XYZ file of C-alpha atoms in Angstrom:
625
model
C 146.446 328.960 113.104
C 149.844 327.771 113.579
C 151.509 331.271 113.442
C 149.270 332.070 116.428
C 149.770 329.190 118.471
C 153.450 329.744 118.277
C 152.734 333.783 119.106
C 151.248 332.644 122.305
C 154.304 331.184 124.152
C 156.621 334.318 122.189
C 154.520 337.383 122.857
C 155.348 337.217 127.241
C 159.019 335.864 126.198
C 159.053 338.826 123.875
C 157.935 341.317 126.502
C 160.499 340.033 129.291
C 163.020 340.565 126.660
C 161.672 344.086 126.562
C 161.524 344.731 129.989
C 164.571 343.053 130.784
C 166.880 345.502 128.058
C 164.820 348.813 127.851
C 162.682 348.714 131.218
C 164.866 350.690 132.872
C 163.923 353.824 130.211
C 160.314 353.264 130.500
C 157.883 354.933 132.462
C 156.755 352.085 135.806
C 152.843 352.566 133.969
C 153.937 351.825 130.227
C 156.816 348.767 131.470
C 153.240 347.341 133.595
C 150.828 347.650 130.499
C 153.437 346.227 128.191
C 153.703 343.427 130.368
C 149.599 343.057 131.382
C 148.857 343.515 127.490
C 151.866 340.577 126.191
C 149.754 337.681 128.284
C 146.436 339.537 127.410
C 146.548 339.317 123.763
C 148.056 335.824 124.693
C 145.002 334.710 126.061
C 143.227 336.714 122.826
C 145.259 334.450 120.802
C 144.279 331.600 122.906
C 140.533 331.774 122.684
C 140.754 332.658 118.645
C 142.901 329.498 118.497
C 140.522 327.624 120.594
C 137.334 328.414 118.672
C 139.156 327.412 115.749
C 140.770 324.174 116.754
C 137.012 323.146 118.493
C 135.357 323.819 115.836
C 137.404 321.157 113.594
C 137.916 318.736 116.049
C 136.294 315.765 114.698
C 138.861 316.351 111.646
C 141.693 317.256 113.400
C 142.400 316.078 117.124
C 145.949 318.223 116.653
C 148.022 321.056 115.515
C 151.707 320.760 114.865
C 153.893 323.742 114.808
C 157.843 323.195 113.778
C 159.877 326.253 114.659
C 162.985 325.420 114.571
C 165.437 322.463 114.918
C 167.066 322.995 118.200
C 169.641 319.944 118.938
C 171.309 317.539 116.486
C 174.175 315.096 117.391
C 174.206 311.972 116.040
C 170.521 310.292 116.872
C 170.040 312.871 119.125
C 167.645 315.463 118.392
C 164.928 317.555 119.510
C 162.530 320.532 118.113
C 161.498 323.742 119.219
C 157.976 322.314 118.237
C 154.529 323.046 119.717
C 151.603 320.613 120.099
C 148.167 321.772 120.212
C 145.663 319.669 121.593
C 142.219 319.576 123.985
C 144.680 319.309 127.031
C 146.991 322.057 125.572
C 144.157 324.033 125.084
C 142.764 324.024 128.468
C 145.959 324.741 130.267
C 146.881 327.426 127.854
C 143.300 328.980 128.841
C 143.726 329.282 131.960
C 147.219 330.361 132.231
C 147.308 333.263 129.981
C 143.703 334.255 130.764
C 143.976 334.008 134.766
C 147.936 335.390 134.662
C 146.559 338.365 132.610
C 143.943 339.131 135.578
C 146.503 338.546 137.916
C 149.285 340.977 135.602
C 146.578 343.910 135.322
C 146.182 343.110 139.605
C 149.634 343.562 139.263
C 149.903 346.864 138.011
C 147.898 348.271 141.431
C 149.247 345.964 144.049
C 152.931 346.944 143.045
C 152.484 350.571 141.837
C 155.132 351.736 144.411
C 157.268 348.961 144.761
C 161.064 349.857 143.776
C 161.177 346.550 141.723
C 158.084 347.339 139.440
C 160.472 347.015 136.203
C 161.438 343.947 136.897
C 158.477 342.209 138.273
C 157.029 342.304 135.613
C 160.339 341.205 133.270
C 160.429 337.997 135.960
C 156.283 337.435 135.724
C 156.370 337.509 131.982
C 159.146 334.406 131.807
C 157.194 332.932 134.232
C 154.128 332.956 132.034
C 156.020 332.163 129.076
C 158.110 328.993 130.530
C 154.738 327.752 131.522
C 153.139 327.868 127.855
C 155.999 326.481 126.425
C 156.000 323.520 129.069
C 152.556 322.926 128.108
C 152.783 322.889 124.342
C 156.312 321.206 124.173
C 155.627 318.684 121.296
C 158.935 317.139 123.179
C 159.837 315.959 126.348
C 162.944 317.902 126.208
C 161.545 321.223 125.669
C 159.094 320.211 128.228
C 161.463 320.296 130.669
C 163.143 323.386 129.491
C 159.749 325.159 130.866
C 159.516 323.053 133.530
C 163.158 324.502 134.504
C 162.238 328.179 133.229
C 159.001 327.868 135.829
C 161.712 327.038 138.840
C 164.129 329.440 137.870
C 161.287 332.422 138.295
C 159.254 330.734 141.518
C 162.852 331.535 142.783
C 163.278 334.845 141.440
C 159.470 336.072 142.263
C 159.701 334.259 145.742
C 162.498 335.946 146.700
C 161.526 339.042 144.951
C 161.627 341.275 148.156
C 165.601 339.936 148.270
C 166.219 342.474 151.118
C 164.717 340.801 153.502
C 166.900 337.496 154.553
C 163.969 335.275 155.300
C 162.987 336.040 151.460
C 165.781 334.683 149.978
C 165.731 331.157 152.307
C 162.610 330.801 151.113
C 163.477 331.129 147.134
C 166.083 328.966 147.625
C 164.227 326.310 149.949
C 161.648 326.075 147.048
C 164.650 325.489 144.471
C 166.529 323.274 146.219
C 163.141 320.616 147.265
C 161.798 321.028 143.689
C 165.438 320.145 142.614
C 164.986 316.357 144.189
C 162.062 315.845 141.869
C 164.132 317.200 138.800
C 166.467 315.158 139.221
C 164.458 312.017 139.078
C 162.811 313.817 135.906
C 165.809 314.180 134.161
C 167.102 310.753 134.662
C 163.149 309.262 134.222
C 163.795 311.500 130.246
C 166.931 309.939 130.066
C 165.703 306.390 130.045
C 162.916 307.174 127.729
C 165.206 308.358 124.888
C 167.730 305.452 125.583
C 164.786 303.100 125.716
C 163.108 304.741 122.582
C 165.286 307.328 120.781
C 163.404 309.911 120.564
C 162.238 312.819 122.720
C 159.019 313.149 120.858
C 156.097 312.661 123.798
C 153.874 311.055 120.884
C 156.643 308.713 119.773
C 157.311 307.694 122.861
C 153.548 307.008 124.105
C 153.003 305.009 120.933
C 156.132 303.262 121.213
C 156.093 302.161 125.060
C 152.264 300.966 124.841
C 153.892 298.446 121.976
C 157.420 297.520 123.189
C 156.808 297.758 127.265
C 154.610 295.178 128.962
C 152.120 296.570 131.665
C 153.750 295.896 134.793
C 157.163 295.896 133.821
C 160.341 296.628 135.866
C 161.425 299.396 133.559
C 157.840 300.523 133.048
C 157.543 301.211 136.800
C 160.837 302.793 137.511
C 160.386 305.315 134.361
C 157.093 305.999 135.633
C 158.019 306.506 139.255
C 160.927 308.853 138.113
C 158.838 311.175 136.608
C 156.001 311.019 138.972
C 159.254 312.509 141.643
C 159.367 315.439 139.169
C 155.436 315.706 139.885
C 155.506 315.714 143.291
C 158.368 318.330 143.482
C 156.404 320.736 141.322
C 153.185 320.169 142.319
C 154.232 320.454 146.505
C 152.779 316.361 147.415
C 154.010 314.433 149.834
C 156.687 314.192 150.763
C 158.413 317.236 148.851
C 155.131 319.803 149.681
C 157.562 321.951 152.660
C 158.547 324.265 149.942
C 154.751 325.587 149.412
C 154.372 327.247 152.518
C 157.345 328.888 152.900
C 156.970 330.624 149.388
C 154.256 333.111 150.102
C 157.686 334.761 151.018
C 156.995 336.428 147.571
C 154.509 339.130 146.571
C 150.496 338.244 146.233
C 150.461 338.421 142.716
C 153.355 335.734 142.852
C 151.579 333.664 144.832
C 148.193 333.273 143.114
C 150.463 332.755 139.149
C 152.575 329.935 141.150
C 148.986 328.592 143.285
C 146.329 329.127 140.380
C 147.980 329.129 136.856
C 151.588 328.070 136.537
C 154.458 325.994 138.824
C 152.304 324.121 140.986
C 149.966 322.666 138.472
C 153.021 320.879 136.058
C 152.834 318.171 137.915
C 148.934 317.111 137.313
C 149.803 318.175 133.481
C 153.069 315.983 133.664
C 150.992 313.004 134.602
C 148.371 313.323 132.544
C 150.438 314.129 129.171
C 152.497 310.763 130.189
C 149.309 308.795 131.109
C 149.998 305.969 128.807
C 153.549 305.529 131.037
C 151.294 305.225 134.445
C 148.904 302.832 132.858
C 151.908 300.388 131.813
C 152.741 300.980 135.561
C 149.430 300.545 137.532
C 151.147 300.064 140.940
C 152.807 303.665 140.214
C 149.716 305.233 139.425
C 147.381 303.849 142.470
C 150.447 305.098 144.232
C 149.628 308.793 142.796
C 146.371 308.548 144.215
C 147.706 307.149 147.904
C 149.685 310.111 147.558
C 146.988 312.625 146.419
C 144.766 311.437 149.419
C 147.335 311.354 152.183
C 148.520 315.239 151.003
C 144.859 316.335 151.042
C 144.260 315.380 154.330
C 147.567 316.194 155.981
C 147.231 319.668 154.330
C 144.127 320.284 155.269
C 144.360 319.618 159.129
C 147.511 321.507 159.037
C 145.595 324.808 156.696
C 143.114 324.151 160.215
C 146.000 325.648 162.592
C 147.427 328.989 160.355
C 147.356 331.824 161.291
C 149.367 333.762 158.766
C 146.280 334.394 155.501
C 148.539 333.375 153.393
C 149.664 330.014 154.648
C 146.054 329.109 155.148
C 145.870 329.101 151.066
C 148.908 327.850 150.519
C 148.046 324.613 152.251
C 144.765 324.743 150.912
C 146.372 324.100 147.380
C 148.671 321.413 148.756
C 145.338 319.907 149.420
C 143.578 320.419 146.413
C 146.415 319.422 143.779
C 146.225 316.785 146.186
C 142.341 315.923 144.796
C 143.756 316.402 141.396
C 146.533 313.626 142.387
C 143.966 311.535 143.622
C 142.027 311.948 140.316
C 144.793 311.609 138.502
C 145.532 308.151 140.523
C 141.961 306.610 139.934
C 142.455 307.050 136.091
C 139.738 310.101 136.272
C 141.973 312.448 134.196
C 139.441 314.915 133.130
C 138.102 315.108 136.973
C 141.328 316.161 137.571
C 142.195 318.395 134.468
C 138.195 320.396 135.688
C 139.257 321.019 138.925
C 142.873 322.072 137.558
C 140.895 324.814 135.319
C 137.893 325.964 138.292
C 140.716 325.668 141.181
C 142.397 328.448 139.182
C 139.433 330.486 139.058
C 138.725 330.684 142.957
C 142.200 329.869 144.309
C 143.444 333.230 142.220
C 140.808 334.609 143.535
C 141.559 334.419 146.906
C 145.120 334.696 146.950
C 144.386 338.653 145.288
C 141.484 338.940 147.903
C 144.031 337.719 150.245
C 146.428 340.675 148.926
C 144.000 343.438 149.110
C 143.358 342.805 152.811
C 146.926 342.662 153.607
C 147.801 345.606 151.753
C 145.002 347.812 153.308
C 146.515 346.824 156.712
C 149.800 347.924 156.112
C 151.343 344.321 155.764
C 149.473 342.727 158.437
C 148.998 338.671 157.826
C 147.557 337.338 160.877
C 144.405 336.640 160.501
C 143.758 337.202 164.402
C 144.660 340.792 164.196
C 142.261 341.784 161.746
C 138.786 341.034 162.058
C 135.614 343.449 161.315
C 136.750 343.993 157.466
C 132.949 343.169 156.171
C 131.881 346.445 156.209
C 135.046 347.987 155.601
C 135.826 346.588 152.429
C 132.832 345.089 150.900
C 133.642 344.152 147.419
C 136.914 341.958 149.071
C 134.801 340.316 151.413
C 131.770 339.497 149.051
C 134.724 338.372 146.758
C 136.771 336.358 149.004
C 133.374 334.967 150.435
C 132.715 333.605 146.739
C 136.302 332.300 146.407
C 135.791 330.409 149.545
C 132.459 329.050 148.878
C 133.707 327.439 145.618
C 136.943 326.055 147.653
C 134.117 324.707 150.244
C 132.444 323.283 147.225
C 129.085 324.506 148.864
C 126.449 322.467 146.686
C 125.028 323.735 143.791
C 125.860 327.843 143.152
C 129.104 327.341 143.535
C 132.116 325.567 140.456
C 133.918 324.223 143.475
C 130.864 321.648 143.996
C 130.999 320.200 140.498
C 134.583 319.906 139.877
C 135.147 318.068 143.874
C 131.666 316.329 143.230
C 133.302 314.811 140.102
C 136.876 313.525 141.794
C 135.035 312.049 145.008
C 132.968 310.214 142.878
C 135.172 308.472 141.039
C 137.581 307.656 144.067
C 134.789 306.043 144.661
C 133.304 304.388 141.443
C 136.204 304.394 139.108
C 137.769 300.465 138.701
C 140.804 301.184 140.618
C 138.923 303.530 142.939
C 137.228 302.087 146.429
C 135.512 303.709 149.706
C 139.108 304.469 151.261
C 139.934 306.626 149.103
C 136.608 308.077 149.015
C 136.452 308.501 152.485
C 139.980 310.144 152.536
C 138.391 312.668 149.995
C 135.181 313.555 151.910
C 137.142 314.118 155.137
C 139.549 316.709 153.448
C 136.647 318.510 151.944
C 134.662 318.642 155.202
C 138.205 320.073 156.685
C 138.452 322.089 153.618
C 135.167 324.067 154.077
C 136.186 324.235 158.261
C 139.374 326.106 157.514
C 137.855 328.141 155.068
C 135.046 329.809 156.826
C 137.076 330.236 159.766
C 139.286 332.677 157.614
C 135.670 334.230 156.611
C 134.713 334.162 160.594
C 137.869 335.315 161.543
C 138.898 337.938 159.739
C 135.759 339.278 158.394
C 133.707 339.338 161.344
C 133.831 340.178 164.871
C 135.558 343.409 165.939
C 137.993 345.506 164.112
C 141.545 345.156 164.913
C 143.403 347.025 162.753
C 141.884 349.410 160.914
C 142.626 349.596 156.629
C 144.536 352.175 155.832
C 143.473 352.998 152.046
C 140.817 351.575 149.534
C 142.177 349.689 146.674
C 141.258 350.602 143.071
C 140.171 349.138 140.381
C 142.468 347.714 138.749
C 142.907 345.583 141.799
C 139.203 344.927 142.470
C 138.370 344.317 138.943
C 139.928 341.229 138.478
C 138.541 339.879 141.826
C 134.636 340.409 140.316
C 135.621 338.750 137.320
C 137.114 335.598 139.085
C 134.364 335.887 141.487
C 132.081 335.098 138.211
C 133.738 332.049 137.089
C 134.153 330.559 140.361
C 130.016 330.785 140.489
C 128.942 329.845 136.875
C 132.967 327.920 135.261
C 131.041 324.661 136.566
C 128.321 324.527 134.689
C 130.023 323.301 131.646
C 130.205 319.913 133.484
C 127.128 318.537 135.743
C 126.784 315.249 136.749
C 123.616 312.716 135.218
C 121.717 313.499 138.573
C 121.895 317.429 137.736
C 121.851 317.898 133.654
C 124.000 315.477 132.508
C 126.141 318.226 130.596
C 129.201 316.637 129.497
C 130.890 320.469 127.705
C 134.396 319.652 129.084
C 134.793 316.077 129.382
C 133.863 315.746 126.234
C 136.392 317.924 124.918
C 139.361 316.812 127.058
C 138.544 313.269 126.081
C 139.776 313.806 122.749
C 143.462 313.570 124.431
C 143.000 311.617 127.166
C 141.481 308.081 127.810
C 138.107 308.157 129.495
C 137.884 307.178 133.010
C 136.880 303.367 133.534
C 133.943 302.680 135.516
C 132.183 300.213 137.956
C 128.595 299.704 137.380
C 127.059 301.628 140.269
C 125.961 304.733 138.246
C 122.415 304.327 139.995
C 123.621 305.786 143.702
C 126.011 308.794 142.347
C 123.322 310.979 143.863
C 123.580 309.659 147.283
C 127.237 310.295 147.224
C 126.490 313.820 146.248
C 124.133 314.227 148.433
C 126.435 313.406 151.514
C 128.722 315.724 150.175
C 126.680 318.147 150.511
C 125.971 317.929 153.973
C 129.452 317.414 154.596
C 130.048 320.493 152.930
C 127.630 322.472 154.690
C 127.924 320.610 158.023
C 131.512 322.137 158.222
C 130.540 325.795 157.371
C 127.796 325.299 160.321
C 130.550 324.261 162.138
C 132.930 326.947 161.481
C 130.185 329.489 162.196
C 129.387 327.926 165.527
C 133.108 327.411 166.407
C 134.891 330.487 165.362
C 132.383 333.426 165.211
C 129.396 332.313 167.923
C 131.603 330.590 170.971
C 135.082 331.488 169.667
C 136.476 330.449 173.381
C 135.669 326.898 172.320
C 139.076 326.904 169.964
C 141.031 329.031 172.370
C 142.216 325.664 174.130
C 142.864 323.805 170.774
C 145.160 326.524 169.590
C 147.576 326.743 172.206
C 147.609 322.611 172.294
C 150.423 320.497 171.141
C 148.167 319.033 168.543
C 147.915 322.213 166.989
C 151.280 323.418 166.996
C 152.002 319.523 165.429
C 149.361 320.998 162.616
C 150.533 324.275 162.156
C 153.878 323.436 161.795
C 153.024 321.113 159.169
C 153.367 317.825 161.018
C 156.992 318.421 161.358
C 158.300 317.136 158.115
C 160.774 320.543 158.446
C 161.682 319.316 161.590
C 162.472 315.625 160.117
C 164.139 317.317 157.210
C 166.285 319.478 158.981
C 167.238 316.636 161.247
C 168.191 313.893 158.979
C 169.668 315.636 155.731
C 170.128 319.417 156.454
C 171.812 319.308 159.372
C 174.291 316.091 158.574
C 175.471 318.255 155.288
C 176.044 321.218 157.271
C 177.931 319.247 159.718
C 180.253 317.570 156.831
C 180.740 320.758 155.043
C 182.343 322.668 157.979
C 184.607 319.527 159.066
C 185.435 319.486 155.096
C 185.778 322.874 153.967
C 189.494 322.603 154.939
C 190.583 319.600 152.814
C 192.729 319.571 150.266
C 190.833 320.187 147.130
C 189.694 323.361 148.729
C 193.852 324.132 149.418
C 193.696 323.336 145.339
C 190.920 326.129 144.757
C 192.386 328.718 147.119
C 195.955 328.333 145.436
C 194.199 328.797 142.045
C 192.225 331.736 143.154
C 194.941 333.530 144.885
C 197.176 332.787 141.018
C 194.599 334.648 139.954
C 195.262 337.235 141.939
C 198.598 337.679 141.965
C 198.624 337.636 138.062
C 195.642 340.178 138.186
C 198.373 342.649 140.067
C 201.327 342.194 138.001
C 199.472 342.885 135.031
C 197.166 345.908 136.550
C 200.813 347.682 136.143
C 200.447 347.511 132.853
C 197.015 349.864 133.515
C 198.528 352.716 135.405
C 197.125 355.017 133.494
C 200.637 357.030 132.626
C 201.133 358.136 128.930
C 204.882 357.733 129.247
C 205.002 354.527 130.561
C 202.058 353.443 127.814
C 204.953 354.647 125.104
C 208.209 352.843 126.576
C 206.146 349.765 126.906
C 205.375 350.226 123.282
C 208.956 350.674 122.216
C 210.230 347.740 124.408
C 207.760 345.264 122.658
C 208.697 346.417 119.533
C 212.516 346.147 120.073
C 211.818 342.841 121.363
C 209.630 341.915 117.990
C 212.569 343.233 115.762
C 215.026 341.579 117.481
C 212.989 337.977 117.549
C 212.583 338.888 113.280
C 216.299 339.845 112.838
C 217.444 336.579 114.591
C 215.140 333.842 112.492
């Protein structure tokens, strides 16, 4: 077992290596299998592991692999060392088996694309950074995926580097997530001072004895790292990167959204949970957080236009439930929504691709319209990615996994009705925004008509997430409905169990008015945006609107207060004296670089005097000692 869970991480870094040395010699379909087939038998070796490790559990709640030892200075040191456990598991499951939909996607969305080769080199390091983030058995190497996964959300982001606006968008996304690095790297920095040892174990075990709950250096560690989170994961106030990245192809956007960058944060927390319980003003922070992104997101997901943007602050919004989870102490709430989120939100973020594709690049959702008869299998897709993102009651995984988080906001001992409230507003605005992109650009009158039909491999992968995001919920149902405890049970191994009031007797009502908000809002959205559309033609060309669709203005804010004040100092500075230092260096350089380019003139005869001269001057140096 262990030579397989350390194959899982290897086989993608094997296949970039591939790619990145010999893709240039292989044929665009063999450099796209190689690359589909390294995270598929990945997510082979992930399910034969899985079965495996399950089925011993109650022996074994972990599996250690040592590779190699990587760093050793004095009492520093650190392993390249995997850790496989329930939350491991789960994360591993759903990155290697939704990235390998998304890489065999992949294959038909870019099959003309100049930069096939290396899309697939830069989505396979993507893939592996994220597996080795999750099964670091050390904070250090944790963080060495965590800096491998921001490294290729700016390479895939700005994949299409020809176009300016691509390339401010990779590097807007590097430079935000950088802030929350930062405060990572110091926040690991204090916990091996404090402790030693980079070892996340070690250092769990050691802070629950040696910190006391509440403590300064408790709550600064833990507020460090939760700054790494935020970056990440796109919460407040670092979420302005999110939007901007759908720069990058679909396939890029629905790894980052569904399986990899985005979702470190929620596993950050939740691998460091014993860190936010010694810090319980930190953690019901997280969950202020997580309720205050959902709902900002979601009004501003309300006023897109762009089919993209819609989804992209649609996942700001639901990592913020999984913050808000997270915050309440309801870590497997948050770790099921991680896993069905993935399901549905790849899902429509490939749906999402098809329909741009087929209209020749076309991403406003205001110019299309009239695509439900024209391309069935997306719509019936996209319509059952939607539903689950709705959470519409019952059918759908989206209902179970929300159900679960709004109900502990609610009931869990830190929880309360505020928070519960903030949650039941963001999924009414959740299930408004998403049936007006079903309204919208599936109904109504044709626009612009599609220009091809996609194949298989594309649609494929869409029937297969389609699936999941119907029956993935099931595993989990609430006392009211089954009373199937599959996951929880499982992730509970790992992490602590949520802590709960004693009002177990009225969880139906709360699911009941979920419901109806749920449906309530698709009602809505049909009544709004496909019966009376004029009824919304005021509200988008309002301020309020614009104040949504822009985001609230926190690029406005930004720009005003930090991006524009460094601009202004580096132009008034770029003249000062340590740039005279640099410039005098540079143009040494130069001036050696010509004297000794005579030396490279490329004349035999003066290749043959130069040789005599140095040897006269050798003889004569020998002669005189």
């Amino acid at each position: 077992m262990k030579v397989l869970i350390a194959l899982i991480p290897a086989l993608p870094m094997l296949s970039f290596l591939i790619l990145a040395i010999f893709g240039g010699n292989l044929p665009r379909k063999v450099a796209g299998w190689i690359g589909a087939a390294s995270v598929g038998i990945s997510a082979l070796l992930t399910v034969i592991v899985g079965v495996g490790f399950i089925s011993t559990l109650q022996q074994i709640k972990a599996v250690d692999v040592f590779i190699w030892q990587w760093l050793y200075a004095g009492d520093l040191s650190a392993n390249i060392a995997f850790r496989l456990d329930s939350l491991s598991l789960v994360f591993c499951f759903v990155i290697t088996f939704v990235g390998f939909l998304i890489h065999i996607y992949s294959i038909g969305f870019m099959e003309k694309d100049e930069g096939f080769v290396r899309f697939f080199a830069y989505m396979n390091l993507f893939v592996s950074s994220m597996l080795i983030l999750v099964l670091a058995d050390n904070i250090l190497l944790m963080y060495l995926g965590w800096e491998g996964v921001g490294l290729c959300s700016y390479l895939l982001i700005g994949f299409w580097y020809k176009e300016p606006a691509n390339g401010t968008a990779a590097r807007k996304a590097f430079i935000v997530t950088r802030v929350g690095d930062t405060a990572m790297i110091i926040g690991i920095f204090i916990l091996f001072v404090s402790f030693g040892t980079f070892n996340i174990q070690d250092i769990m075990h050691l802070a629950s004895i040696k910190w006391v709950a509440g403590s300064s250096i408790a709550i600064i560690t833990a507020t460090l790292l939760l700054g790494g989170a935020l970056g990440k994961s796109a919460q407040l106030p670092l979420q302005t990167w999110l939007p901007d990245a759908m720069a990058g192809p679909s396939p890029v956007s629905a790894l980052i959204h569904a399986a990899t960058m985005v979702t470190a944060g929620v596993y950050l927390i939740a691998r460091t949970n014993m860190l936010f319980s010694l810090a319980p003003i930190v953690q019901m922070f997280i969950a202020v957080i997580g309720a205050l992104t959902l709902l900002i997101a979601g009004f501003s997901a309300l006023a897109q236009h762009d089919l993209k943007r819609i989804l992209a602050y649609s996942t700001i919004s639901q990592i913020g439930y999984m913050f808000l989870a997270l915050g309440v102490g309801a870590y497997s709430a948050a770790i099921f929504h991680f896993m069905i989120h993935a399901f549905f939100k790849a899902l429509l973020f490939l749906a999402a691709g098809v329909v741009i594709l087929v209209l020749n690049e076309e991403h406003d959702i205001f110019k299309m319209g009239g695509l439900r008869k024209k391309t069935p299998a997306v719509f019936w897709t996209f319509l059952i990615g939607s539903a689950s993102l709705s959470a519409l009651p019952l059918v759908t995984a989206g209902f179970y996994s929300k159900d679960a988080i709004l109900w502990f906001a609610y009931s869990s001992d830190t929880g309360g009705i505020i928070l519960w409230l903030a949650g039941i507003v963001g999924a009414f605005l959740t299930g408004l925004y998403s049936f007006r992109m079903i309204f919208i650009t599936f109904y109504g009158d044709t626009k612009t008509e599609p220009t091809f039909k996609a194949g298989k491999l594309m649609t494929i992968p869409l029937v297969i997430l389609a699936v999941l995001s119907l029956i993935g919920g099931f595993i989990e149902l609430p006392a009211s409905l089954g009373n199937v405890h599959l996951f929880s049970n499982l992730v509970n191994q790992t992490l602590p169990p949520v802590a709960l009031k004693n009002v177990e007797s009225i969880e139906w009502l709360f699911q009941l008015l979920s419901s109806v908000i749920a449906l309530s809002s698709i009602y809505l959205a049909y009544r709004f945006y496909y019966l009376k559309p004029q009824f919304m033609e005021s509200f988008n060309h309002s301020r309020l609107n614009h104040f949504f669709e822009t985001g609230f203005g926190f690029d406005k804010v930004y720009d005003t207060i930090i991006v524009r004040p460094i601009v202004w100092l580096a132009e008034i500075d770029k003249k000062d004296f340590i740039d005279q230092i640099n410039i005098s260096i540079s143009k040494l350089a130069l001036i050696g670089n010509q004297v000794l380019s005579v030396a490279q003139n490329g004349k035999l005869r003066w290749y043959l005097l130069s040789f005599a001269i140095g040897i006269a001057i050798i003889l004569t140096f020998m002669m005189n000692k």
